[in-house]
Short mmCIF file of C-alpha atoms in Angstrom, two decimals:
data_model
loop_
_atom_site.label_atom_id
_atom_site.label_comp_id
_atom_site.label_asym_id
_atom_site.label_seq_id
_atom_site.Cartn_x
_atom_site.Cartn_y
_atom_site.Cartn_z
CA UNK W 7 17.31 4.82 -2.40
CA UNK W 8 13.95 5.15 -1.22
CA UNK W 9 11.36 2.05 -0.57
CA UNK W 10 7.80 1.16 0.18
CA UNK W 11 5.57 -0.46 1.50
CA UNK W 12 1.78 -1.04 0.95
CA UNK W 13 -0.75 -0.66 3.97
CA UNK W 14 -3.64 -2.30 3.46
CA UNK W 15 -4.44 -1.90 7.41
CA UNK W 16 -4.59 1.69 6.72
CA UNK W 17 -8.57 0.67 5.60
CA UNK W 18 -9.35 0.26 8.87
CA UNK W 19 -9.33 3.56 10.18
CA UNK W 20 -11.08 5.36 7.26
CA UNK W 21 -12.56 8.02 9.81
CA UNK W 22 -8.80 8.90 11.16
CA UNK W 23 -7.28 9.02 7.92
CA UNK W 24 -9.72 10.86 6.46
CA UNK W 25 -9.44 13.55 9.03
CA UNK W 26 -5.80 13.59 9.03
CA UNK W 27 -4.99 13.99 5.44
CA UNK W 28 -8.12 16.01 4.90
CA UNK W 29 -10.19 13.64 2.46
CA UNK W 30 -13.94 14.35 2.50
CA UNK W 31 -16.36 11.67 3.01
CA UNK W 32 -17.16 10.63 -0.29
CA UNK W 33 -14.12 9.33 -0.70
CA UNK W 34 -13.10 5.66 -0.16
CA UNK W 35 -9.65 4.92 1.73
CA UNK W 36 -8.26 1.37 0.70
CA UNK W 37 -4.81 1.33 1.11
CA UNK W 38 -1.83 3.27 1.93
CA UNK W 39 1.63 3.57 1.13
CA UNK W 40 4.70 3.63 3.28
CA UNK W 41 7.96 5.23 2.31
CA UNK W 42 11.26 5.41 3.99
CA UNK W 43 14.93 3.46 3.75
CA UNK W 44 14.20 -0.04 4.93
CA UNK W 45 16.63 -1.59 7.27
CA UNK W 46 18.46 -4.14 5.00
CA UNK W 47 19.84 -6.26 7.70
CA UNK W 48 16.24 -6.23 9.75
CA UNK W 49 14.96 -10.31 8.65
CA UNK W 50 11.53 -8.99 7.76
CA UNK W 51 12.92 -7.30 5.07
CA UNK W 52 13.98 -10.23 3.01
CA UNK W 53 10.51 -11.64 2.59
CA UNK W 54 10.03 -11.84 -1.50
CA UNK W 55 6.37 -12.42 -1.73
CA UNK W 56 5.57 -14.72 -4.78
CA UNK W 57 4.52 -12.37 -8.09
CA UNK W 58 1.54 -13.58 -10.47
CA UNK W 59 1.73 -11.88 -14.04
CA UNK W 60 -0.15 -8.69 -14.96
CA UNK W 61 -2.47 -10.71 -17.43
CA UNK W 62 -3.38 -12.97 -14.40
CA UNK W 63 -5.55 -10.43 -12.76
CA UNK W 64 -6.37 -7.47 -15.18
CA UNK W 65 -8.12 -7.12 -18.38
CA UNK W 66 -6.62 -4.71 -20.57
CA UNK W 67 -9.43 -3.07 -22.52
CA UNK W 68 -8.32 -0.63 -25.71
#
């Protein structure tokens, strides 16, 4: 099974990644996502980060 990861770091280089994945310059690079097979014995990988509910941060509008 396949996992990810988000990259917020990725941000930090918008100039690089826009070059490399060939995004013009009106674009905006905020994150990025990693995806590979994660190591399930590495430590790192057992981090659960705590989870807020959807209606905690966005506003649904119909």
């Amino acid at each position: 099974m396949l996992h990810t990861c988000p990259e917020a770091a990725i941000a930090g280089y918008p100039d690089i990644v826009r070059r490399e994945l060939g995004i013009t310059n009106n674009g905006i690079v905020i994150c990025g996502m990693a995806m590979g097979y994660a190591d399930s014995g590495a430590f790192i990988n057992t981090f659960q980060p705590p989870r807020i509910e959807l209606d905690e941060y966005a506003l649904r509008l119909d």
